Coordinates of C-alpha atoms in Angstrom, one line a residue:
Chain V
M72 CA -14.7 1.9 6.8
A73 CA -11.3 3.1 8.1
D74 CA -9.8 2.5 4.7
L75 CA -12.5 4.6 3.1
F76 CA -11.9 7.6 5.4
A77 CA -8.1 7.3 5.0
E78 CA -8.5 7.4 1.2
A79 CA -11.0 10.3 1.4
L80 CA -8.6 12.3 3.6
R81 CA -5.7 11.5 1.2
R82 CA -7.7 12.9 -1.7
I83 CA -8.5 16.1 0.3
A84 CA -4.8 16.5 1.2
V85 CA -3.9 16.3 -2.5
L86 CA -6.4 19.2 -3.0
D87 CA -7.4 18.3 -6.5
R88 CA -8.0 21.4 -8.7
E89 CA -11.4 20.2 -9.7
V90 CA -12.5 19.7 -6.1
V91 CA -11.4 23.3 -5.3
E92 CA -13.3 24.5 -8.3
I93 CA -16.5 22.7 -7.2
T94 CA -16.1 23.9 -3.7
V95 CA -15.8 27.6 -4.7
R96 CA -18.7 27.3 -7.1
T97 CA -20.9 25.7 -4.5
L98 CA -20.1 28.4 -2.0
A99 CA -20.7 31.2 -4.6
I100 CA -24.0 29.7 -5.7
S101 CA -25.5 29.1 -2.2
A102 CA -24.2 32.4 -0.9
C103 CA -25.8 34.2 -3.8
A104 CA -29.1 32.3 -3.3
T105 CA -29.0 33.2 0.4
L106 CA -28.3 36.9 -0.3
V107 CA -31.0 37.2 -3.0
S108 CA -33.5 35.4 -0.8
C109 CA -32.7 37.5 2.3
A110 CA -32.9 40.7 0.3
V111 CA -36.4 39.9 -0.7
F112 CA -37.8 37.9 2.2
V113 CA -36.4 39.6 5.2
P114 CA -38.2 42.9 4.2
A115 CA -41.3 40.8 3.3
A116 CA -41.2 39.2 6.8
A117 CA -40.9 42.7 8.3
A118 CA -43.9 43.9 6.2
V119 CA -45.9 40.9 7.5
H120 CA -44.8 41.3 11.1
F121 CA -45.4 45.1 11.5
R122 CA -48.8 45.1 9.8
R123 CA -52.2 43.8 11.0
F124 CA -54.3 42.3 8.2
W125 CA -56.8 39.6 7.7
G126 CA -55.3 36.2 7.3
K127 CA -52.0 37.1 8.8
N128 CA -51.8 34.0 11.0
L129 CA -52.9 31.8 8.2
L130 CA -50.1 33.2 6.0
I131 CA -47.5 32.6 8.7
G132 CA -48.9 29.0 9.1
V133 CA -48.5 28.4 5.4
V134 CA -45.0 29.8 5.4
Q135 CA -44.0 27.5 8.3
T136 CA -45.6 24.5 6.5
M137 CA -43.4 25.2 3.5
Y138 CA -40.3 24.5 5.5
S139 CA -41.0 20.9 4.6
L140 CA -41.2 21.4 0.9
P141 CA -39.1 18.7 -0.7
T142 CA -36.1 20.0 -2.6
V143 CA -36.7 17.8 -5.7
L144 CA -40.3 19.2 -6.0
I145 CA -38.9 22.8 -6.1
G146 CA -36.4 21.5 -8.6
L147 CA -39.3 20.2 -10.8
L148 CA -41.2 23.4 -10.5
V149 CA -38.2 25.6 -11.5
Y150 CA -37.4 23.1 -14.3
L151 CA -40.9 23.5 -15.7
L152 CA -40.6 27.3 -15.5
L153 CA -37.2 27.5 -17.1
S154 CA -37.5 24.6 -19.6
R155 CA -37.4 25.9 -23.2
S156 CA -41.1 24.9 -23.5
G157 CA -41.9 26.6 -20.2
P158 CA -43.1 30.2 -19.5
L159 CA -39.5 31.5 -18.9
G160 CA -37.8 29.3 -21.5
G161 CA -36.8 32.3 -23.5
L162 CA -34.3 33.3 -20.9
G163 CA -32.2 30.2 -21.6
L164 CA -31.4 29.7 -17.9
L165 CA -32.0 26.0 -17.6
F166 CA -28.8 24.0 -16.8
T167 CA -26.9 27.2 -15.7
P168 CA -25.6 28.3 -12.3
E169 CA -28.2 31.0 -12.3
A170 CA -31.0 28.4 -12.4
I171 CA -29.6 26.8 -9.2
V172 CA -29.4 30.2 -7.5
I173 CA -33.1 30.8 -8.4
G174 CA -34.2 27.4 -7.2
Q175 CA -32.2 27.6 -4.0
A176 CA -33.5 31.1 -3.3
L177 CA -37.0 29.8 -3.6
L178 CA -36.3 26.8 -1.5
I179 CA -35.0 28.8 1.4
A180 CA -37.5 31.6 1.1
P181 CA -40.0 30.0 3.6
V182 CA -37.1 29.4 6.1
I183 CA -35.9 33.0 5.9
M184 CA -39.4 34.5 6.1
G185 CA -40.6 32.2 8.9
L186 CA -37.5 32.6 11.0
S187 CA -37.4 36.4 10.4
I188 CA -41.0 36.7 11.7
A189 CA -40.1 34.6 14.7
T190 CA -37.0 36.8 15.3
L191 CA -39.1 40.0 15.2
Q192 CA -41.7 38.5 17.4
G193 CA -39.0 37.7 19.9
V194 CA -38.0 41.3 20.3
G195 CA -41.2 42.2 22.2
P196 CA -43.3 45.4 22.0
G197 CA -41.2 47.4 24.5
V198 CA -38.5 48.4 22.0
R199 CA -41.0 49.7 19.5
D200 CA -43.0 51.5 22.1
T201 CA -39.9 53.2 23.5
A202 CA -38.8 54.3 20.0
L203 CA -42.3 55.8 19.4
G204 CA -42.2 57.4 22.8
L205 CA -38.9 59.0 21.8
G206 CA -40.6 60.6 18.9
A207 CA -39.6 58.2 16.1
S208 CA -41.8 57.7 13.1
H209 CA -43.4 54.3 12.6
L210 CA -40.9 53.3 10.0
R211 CA -38.0 54.2 12.2
A212 CA -39.5 52.4 15.1
D213 CA -39.8 49.3 12.9
L214 CA -36.2 49.7 12.0
A215 CA -35.3 49.9 15.7
V216 CA -36.9 46.5 16.3
I217 CA -35.1 44.9 13.3
L218 CA -31.7 46.3 14.5
Q219 CA -32.4 45.3 18.1
A220 CA -32.7 41.6 16.9
R221 CA -29.4 41.8 15.0
H222 CA -27.7 39.0 16.8
A223 CA -30.5 36.7 15.7
W224 CA -30.1 37.5 12.0
A225 CA -26.9 35.5 11.9
T226 CA -28.9 32.5 12.8
V227 CA -31.5 33.1 10.1
V228 CA -28.7 33.5 7.5
L229 CA -26.9 30.4 8.6
M230 CA -30.0 28.2 8.6
A231 CA -30.9 29.4 5.2
F232 CA -27.4 29.0 3.8
G233 CA -27.2 25.5 5.4
R234 CA -30.4 24.4 3.7
A235 CA -29.2 25.8 0.4
V236 CA -25.7 24.4 0.4
S237 CA -26.7 20.9 1.5
E238 CA -29.6 20.4 -0.9
V239 CA -29.2 18.2 -4.0
G240 CA -32.7 18.1 -5.6
V241 CA -32.7 21.6 -7.1
A242 CA -29.0 21.6 -8.1
M243 CA -29.4 18.3 -9.9
M244 CA -32.7 19.0 -11.7
V245 CA -32.1 22.6 -12.9
G246 CA -28.3 22.6 -12.9
G247 CA -27.8 19.2 -14.4
N248 CA -24.5 18.5 -12.6
I249 CA -22.4 19.6 -15.7
R250 CA -18.7 19.1 -15.1
G251 CA -16.9 22.4 -14.8
Y252 CA -20.1 24.5 -15.0
T253 CA -22.9 23.5 -12.7
R254 CA -21.4 20.7 -10.6
T255 CA -21.8 21.5 -6.9
L256 CA -20.5 19.5 -3.9
T257 CA -23.8 17.7 -3.3
T258 CA -24.4 16.7 -7.0
A259 CA -20.8 15.6 -7.1
I260 CA -21.4 13.5 -4.0
S261 CA -24.5 12.0 -5.6
L262 CA -22.4 11.2 -8.7
G263 CA -19.7 9.6 -6.6
V264 CA -22.3 7.4 -4.9
G265 CA -23.9 6.5 -8.3
R266 CA -20.5 5.5 -9.7
G267 CA -19.5 3.4 -6.7
D268 CA -16.7 5.8 -5.8
N269 CA -17.3 6.0 -2.1
A270 CA -14.0 7.6 -1.2
E271 CA -14.8 10.5 -3.6
A272 CA -18.2 11.0 -2.0
V273 CA -16.9 11.0 1.5
A274 CA -14.0 13.4 0.5
L275 CA -16.5 15.9 -1.0
G276 CA -18.8 15.5 2.0
I277 CA -15.9 16.5 4.3
M278 CA -15.3 19.5 2.0
L279 CA -18.9 20.5 2.4
L280 CA -18.6 20.5 6.1
V281 CA -15.5 22.5 6.0
V282 CA -17.3 25.1 3.9
A283 CA -20.2 25.1 6.4
L284 CA -17.7 25.5 9.3
A285 CA -16.1 28.5 7.6
V286 CA -19.4 30.2 7.0
T287 CA -20.5 29.5 10.6
V288 CA -17.3 31.0 12.0
L289 CA -17.7 34.1 9.8
A290 CA -21.3 34.6 10.6
T291 CA -20.7 34.2 14.4
A292 CA -17.8 36.6 14.2
A293 CA -20.0 39.1 12.3
G294 CA -22.8 38.7 14.9
R295 CA -20.3 39.3 17.7
L296 CA -18.8 42.4 16.0
S297 CA -22.2 44.0 15.5
R298 CA -23.2 43.3 19.1
G299 CA -20.0 45.0 20.2
A300 CA -20.6 48.0 18.0
Chain I
M41 CA -30.7 54.2 25.6
Q42 CA -29.5 51.8 23.0
V43 CA -32.8 52.0 21.3
S44 CA -32.8 55.8 20.9
G45 CA -29.2 55.5 19.7
T46 CA -30.2 53.2 16.9
V47 CA -33.0 55.4 15.9
R48 CA -30.8 58.4 15.6
R49 CA -28.0 56.6 13.8
L50 CA -30.0 55.4 10.9
S51 CA -32.5 57.6 9.2
A52 CA -35.3 55.7 7.6
R53 CA -34.4 57.0 4.1
S54 CA -30.8 55.9 4.2
A55 CA -31.8 52.5 5.4
A56 CA -34.3 52.1 2.6
R57 CA -31.7 53.2 0.1
S58 CA -29.1 50.7 1.2
T59 CA -31.7 47.9 1.2
L60 CA -32.6 48.8 -2.4
A61 CA -28.9 48.9 -3.3
L62 CA -28.4 45.4 -1.8
L63 CA -31.4 44.1 -3.7
V64 CA -30.0 45.5 -7.0
F65 CA -26.6 44.1 -6.2
C66 CA -28.0 40.7 -5.5
L67 CA -30.1 40.5 -8.6
V68 CA -27.6 41.9 -11.0
A69 CA -24.0 41.8 -9.7
A70 CA -24.0 38.6 -7.7
P71 CA -25.2 36.2 -10.5
A72 CA -22.7 37.9 -12.7
L73 CA -19.9 36.7 -10.4
V74 CA -21.1 33.2 -10.7
T75 CA -21.3 33.3 -14.5
D76 CA -17.9 34.9 -14.7
A77 CA -16.4 31.5 -15.5
R78 CA -18.7 31.2 -18.4
A79 CA -17.8 34.6 -19.8
Q80 CA -14.2 33.5 -20.0
T81 CA -15.1 30.6 -22.4
T82 CA -17.3 32.3 -25.0
S83 CA -17.2 29.3 -27.3
P84 CA -20.6 27.9 -28.2
R85 CA -22.0 25.3 -25.8
L86 CA -23.6 22.1 -26.8
R87 CA -25.9 20.2 -24.5
V88 CA -25.9 16.5 -24.5
A89 CA -28.3 14.4 -22.5
T90 CA -27.0 10.9 -21.9
T91 CA -28.0 7.8 -20.0
T92 CA -26.7 7.3 -16.5
S93 CA -25.1 3.9 -17.3
L94 CA -23.0 5.5 -20.0
Y95 CA -22.0 8.5 -17.9
D96 CA -21.0 6.4 -14.9
T97 CA -18.4 4.5 -16.9
G98 CA -16.5 7.8 -17.4
L99 CA -16.6 7.5 -21.2
W100 CA -17.9 11.0 -21.7
E101 CA -15.1 12.6 -19.9
A102 CA -12.7 10.9 -22.3
L103 CA -14.8 11.9 -25.4
E104 CA -15.4 15.4 -24.1
A105 CA -11.7 16.4 -23.9
V106 CA -11.0 15.2 -27.4
F107 CA -14.1 16.7 -29.0
E108 CA -13.6 20.1 -27.3
A109 CA -9.9 20.2 -28.4
E110 CA -10.9 19.3 -32.0
T111 CA -13.9 21.7 -32.4
A112 CA -13.7 24.3 -29.7
I113 CA -17.3 23.5 -28.8
S114 CA -17.9 23.2 -25.1
L115 CA -19.9 20.1 -24.2
D116 CA -22.4 20.2 -21.3
I117 CA -23.1 16.6 -20.5
I118 CA -26.2 16.0 -18.5
Y119 CA -27.2 12.5 -17.5
A120 CA -30.5 10.8 -16.5
G121 CA -32.4 7.7 -17.3
T122 CA -33.3 7.3 -21.0
G123 CA -36.9 8.4 -20.4
R124 CA -35.9 11.7 -18.8
A125 CA -33.1 12.3 -21.4
L126 CA -35.6 11.9 -24.2
E127 CA -38.0 14.2 -22.4
W128 CA -35.3 16.9 -22.3
G129 CA -34.8 16.5 -26.0
M130 CA -38.6 16.7 -26.6
H131 CA -38.8 20.0 -24.7
G132 CA -35.8 21.5 -26.5
D133 CA -33.7 21.6 -23.3
V134 CA -30.8 19.7 -24.9
D135 CA -29.3 19.5 -28.4
V136 CA -28.4 15.9 -28.6
V137 CA -29.4 12.7 -26.8
V138 CA -27.3 9.6 -26.5
T139 CA -29.3 6.7 -25.1
H140 CA -29.8 3.0 -25.3
S141 CA -33.4 2.0 -25.8
R142 CA -34.3 1.3 -29.4
S143 CA -38.1 1.3 -29.0
Q144 CA -38.1 4.6 -27.1
E145 CA -35.7 6.2 -29.5
A146 CA -37.7 5.1 -32.6
A147 CA -40.8 6.6 -31.1
F148 CA -38.9 9.8 -30.3
V149 CA -37.7 10.1 -34.0
A150 CA -41.2 9.1 -35.3
A151 CA -42.8 11.8 -33.3
G152 CA -40.6 14.4 -35.0
H153 CA -38.4 15.2 -31.9
G154 CA -35.2 13.7 -33.4
V155 CA -33.7 13.9 -36.9
E156 CA -32.3 10.4 -37.1
R157 CA -31.3 7.5 -34.8
I158 CA -27.6 6.7 -35.4
P159 CA -26.3 3.6 -33.6
F160 CA -22.5 4.0 -32.9
A161 CA -21.5 1.4 -30.2
Y162 CA -22.7 -1.5 -28.2
N163 CA -21.8 -3.5 -25.2
H164 CA -24.0 -6.0 -23.4
F165 CA -26.3 -6.5 -20.5
L166 CA -25.9 -9.3 -18.1
I167 CA -27.8 -10.9 -15.3
A168 CA -25.8 -10.6 -12.2
G169 CA -26.4 -12.5 -9.0
P170 CA -24.9 -14.2 -5.9
A171 CA -21.9 -16.5 -6.6
A172 CA -23.8 -19.5 -5.1
D173 CA -26.5 -19.0 -7.9
P174 CA -29.3 -20.5 -5.8
A175 CA -31.7 -20.5 -8.8
R176 CA -29.3 -22.4 -11.0
L177 CA -29.4 -20.0 -13.9
A178 CA -25.8 -20.2 -14.9
S179 CA -26.1 -22.4 -18.0
L180 CA -29.3 -20.8 -19.3
E181 CA -30.2 -18.4 -22.1
P182 CA -31.5 -15.1 -20.7
E183 CA -35.2 -15.8 -21.6
A184 CA -35.0 -19.3 -19.9
A185 CA -33.3 -17.8 -16.9
L186 CA -36.2 -15.3 -16.4
Q187 CA -38.8 -18.0 -16.8
A188 CA -37.0 -20.0 -14.1
L189 CA -37.0 -17.0 -11.8
H190 CA -40.7 -16.4 -12.3
A191 CA -41.6 -20.0 -11.9
A192 CA -39.7 -20.4 -8.7
A193 CA -41.0 -17.0 -7.4
R194 CA -38.7 -17.2 -4.3
F195 CA -35.3 -15.9 -5.5
P196 CA -35.3 -12.1 -5.3
F197 CA -34.8 -10.1 -8.5
V198 CA -34.2 -6.4 -8.3
S199 CA -35.6 -4.2 -11.1
R200 CA -34.5 -0.7 -11.8
G201 CA -38.2 0.3 -12.0
D202 CA -37.4 3.8 -13.3
D203 CA -38.2 3.8 -17.1
S204 CA -34.5 3.8 -17.9
G205 CA -33.1 2.0 -20.9
T206 CA -32.1 -0.9 -18.7
H207 CA -35.6 -1.1 -17.3
T208 CA -37.1 -1.0 -20.8
R209 CA -34.8 -3.8 -21.8
E210 CA -35.7 -5.9 -18.7
Q211 CA -39.4 -5.5 -19.7
A212 CA -38.6 -6.6 -23.3
L213 CA -36.8 -9.6 -21.9
W214 CA -39.8 -10.6 -19.9
R215 CA -41.9 -10.4 -23.0
A216 CA -39.4 -12.4 -25.0
A217 CA -39.6 -15.0 -22.3
G218 CA -43.4 -15.2 -22.9
L219 CA -44.4 -13.3 -19.8
D220 CA -46.3 -10.0 -19.3
P221 CA -44.1 -7.5 -17.4
A222 CA -47.2 -6.2 -15.6
A223 CA -48.1 -9.7 -14.4
V224 CA -44.5 -10.3 -13.3
R225 CA -44.5 -7.1 -11.4
A226 CA -47.6 -8.2 -9.5
S227 CA -46.5 -11.8 -9.0
G228 CA -44.9 -11.5 -5.6
R229 CA -42.4 -10.1 -3.2
W230 CA -39.5 -11.8 -5.0
Y231 CA -39.8 -9.0 -7.7
V232 CA -38.3 -5.9 -6.1
E233 CA -38.6 -2.4 -7.7
A234 CA -35.7 -0.2 -6.7
G235 CA -36.5 3.1 -8.5
L236 CA -32.8 3.8 -8.4
G237 CA -29.9 4.3 -10.8
M238 CA -27.8 1.3 -11.9
G239 CA -25.1 1.6 -9.2
P240 CA -27.4 1.8 -6.2
T241 CA -29.6 -1.0 -7.7
L242 CA -26.5 -3.3 -7.9
A243 CA -25.7 -2.4 -4.3
M244 CA -29.3 -3.3 -3.3
A245 CA -29.1 -6.6 -5.2
A246 CA -25.9 -7.5 -3.4
Q247 CA -27.4 -6.7 0.0
L248 CA -30.5 -8.8 -0.8
G249 CA -28.6 -11.7 -2.3
A250 CA -30.7 -11.0 -5.4
Y251 CA -30.4 -11.2 -9.2
T252 CA -30.6 -8.1 -11.4
L253 CA -30.1 -7.0 -15.0
T254 CA -27.2 -4.6 -15.5
D255 CA -25.1 -3.2 -18.2
V256 CA -21.5 -4.5 -18.2
G257 CA -20.0 -1.0 -17.7
T258 CA -21.7 -0.2 -14.4
F259 CA -21.2 -3.8 -13.3
L260 CA -17.4 -3.6 -13.8
A261 CA -17.3 -0.2 -12.1
Y262 CA -19.0 -1.7 -9.0
R263 CA -17.7 -5.2 -9.0
H264 CA -14.9 -4.7 -6.5
D265 CA -17.3 -3.6 -3.8
L266 CA -20.0 -6.2 -4.3
D267 CA -20.6 -9.9 -3.9
L268 CA -22.2 -10.3 -7.3
V269 CA -20.9 -12.3 -10.2
P270 CA -22.1 -12.5 -13.9
I271 CA -24.6 -15.4 -14.0
V272 CA -26.1 -15.0 -17.5
D273 CA -24.1 -13.0 -20.0
R274 CA -24.6 -14.7 -23.4
G275 CA -27.2 -14.3 -26.1
E276 CA -28.1 -11.7 -28.7
A277 CA -31.0 -10.6 -26.6
L278 CA -28.5 -9.0 -24.2
R279 CA -26.9 -6.7 -26.8
N280 CA -27.0 -3.1 -25.6
V281 CA -26.8 -0.6 -28.5
Y282 CA -26.1 3.1 -27.9
A283 CA -27.4 5.6 -30.4
V284 CA -27.0 9.3 -30.9
I285 CA -30.0 11.4 -32.0
V286 CA -29.8 15.1 -33.0
C287 CA -32.9 16.8 -31.6
T288 CA -35.1 18.8 -34.0
R289 CA -35.6 21.6 -31.5
T290 CA -31.9 22.2 -31.1
A291 CA -30.6 25.8 -31.2
N292 CA -27.2 24.6 -32.2
S293 CA -27.7 22.1 -35.0
A294 CA -24.2 22.7 -36.5
G295 CA -22.6 21.7 -33.2
A296 CA -25.1 18.8 -32.8
D297 CA -24.3 17.4 -36.2
R298 CA -20.5 17.7 -35.5
L299 CA -20.9 15.7 -32.3
A300 CA -22.9 12.9 -34.1
A301 CA -20.3 12.9 -36.8
F302 CA -17.5 12.8 -34.2
L303 CA -18.9 9.8 -32.5
C304 CA -19.1 7.9 -35.8
S305 CA -15.7 9.1 -37.1
A306 CA -12.7 6.9 -37.2
G307 CA -11.1 8.8 -34.3
G308 CA -14.2 8.8 -32.2
Q309 CA -14.8 5.1 -32.8
E310 CA -11.2 4.2 -31.9
L311 CA -11.5 6.2 -28.7
I312 CA -14.7 4.3 -27.8
G313 CA -13.2 0.9 -28.6
E314 CA -10.2 1.5 -26.4
F315 CA -12.0 3.0 -23.5
G316 CA -11.9 1.0 -20.3
R317 CA -8.7 -0.9 -20.9
E318 CA -6.7 1.1 -18.3
K319 CA -9.5 1.4 -15.7
Y320 CA -11.3 -1.9 -16.0
G321 CA -8.7 -4.1 -17.7
Q322 CA -10.9 -4.6 -20.7
P323 CA -12.7 -2.4 -23.3
L324 CA -16.3 -1.6 -22.3
F325 CA -17.7 -0.9 -25.8
T326 CA -17.5 -2.2 -29.3
P327 CA -17.7 0.6 -31.9
C328 CA -20.1 -0.3 -34.7
A329 CA -20.9 2.9 -36.7
A330 CA -19.3 1.5 -39.9
A331 CA -20.0 -2.2 -39.6
G332 CA -23.5 -2.0 -38.3
C333 CA -24.6 -2.5 -34.7
G334 CA -27.0 -5.5 -35.1
S335 CA -30.7 -5.5 -34.5
D336 CA -30.7 -4.3 -30.9

């Protein structure tokens, strides 16, 4: 065990060019997926939260159930969509980084949507009522609620990014773990395990945690800044 | 106070506009950043699906560098069990498949998914097990060894159980031993189905003190971490032939043909024959494109 970690740390210290490349690619892909998914599903969550319609609670229940969707199943669905014999095969996206972004964005969509709704529910009706009382339109009152909860958005983004960056099912199935092209930290770890190269797997696992730490620090700092503003 | 401030600061229209801008950025600009790396290498890409056992030895990394330097074609190597690799070929998701299951490959070509099955190298399978060899298989031929395991029904055997080439070979060996694989599967708890790749299956066999069928490449890669030794490693029935097939649905048949030709060329064959000397102390494959690869 001790030998294993020593060897893993030695490999990190050497900072192999390929490891750096994989780390940067992983960060870019998962950050992209988080951005895309947030851009679509935070507004979608707001639309659900601020409206009253039949089946609203059912919809929220379904979204929360989807938190448990296995990554490899999303991988399979996206594979079937993007395969050349699938409906979107003409785009030629299978086994590309874009395919991983699409898959991860879908994977974290329920997390973003569910947590966003919970965040908005947490603000309480007072803020919206005050805004309306001050003569704001309904849309501006909704915005006031969204902005009031801003410190909670960092948590939503971090949870979503965390799920995206640590998953292996989607990246493996629709990315294909192609060296120098679609290999991410998790698929590289999986390869290390498959090849019996435990030190490599542990070294890459440590890199993944370093990436997660960096993102957490940044998001927390951003949250603090916006609160101070 | 804070609330009214926020309302005043952000008009609804400007907020909607910036959200839209973000959306457009994410859908257009952000993926472009990721694909930037690809834009720099505009050479044509060729997708190769290969079997896990071959990939795990590291052979493809050696071949890839030489092939890319010779042809300026970028290889995308994707690995999975033989069953999955052939399915990719069938769907047109890869250009070339390199696998090791003659019956599945023959069916693939017969169904019109592949142009031709071209064997180019072989190594062998072996039955690995605990050094103490509790079932006393060491002096036996592979078929007799399996018969002995089945008859005793108390020494664990770990099967890949994943429709891989190795799994297919294991089933063929049971049949060669006069046993029905389905009946073997149902014959007791001594027969363990892992559903894992070769490496994790070896690790499981070592933990259980069990026997398992493995290709020699993965076995050598794992050997230093495991208490497993080769028990049965002789016999024609254990020959493991790797073949390359150009898929009929390929969008890059020129590149695919070049790869098949490269694997069978004098240079490619020499590379394959030398591979493993440094890392494992012995070559892992016998090139056979010219001399013929034997029946299986």
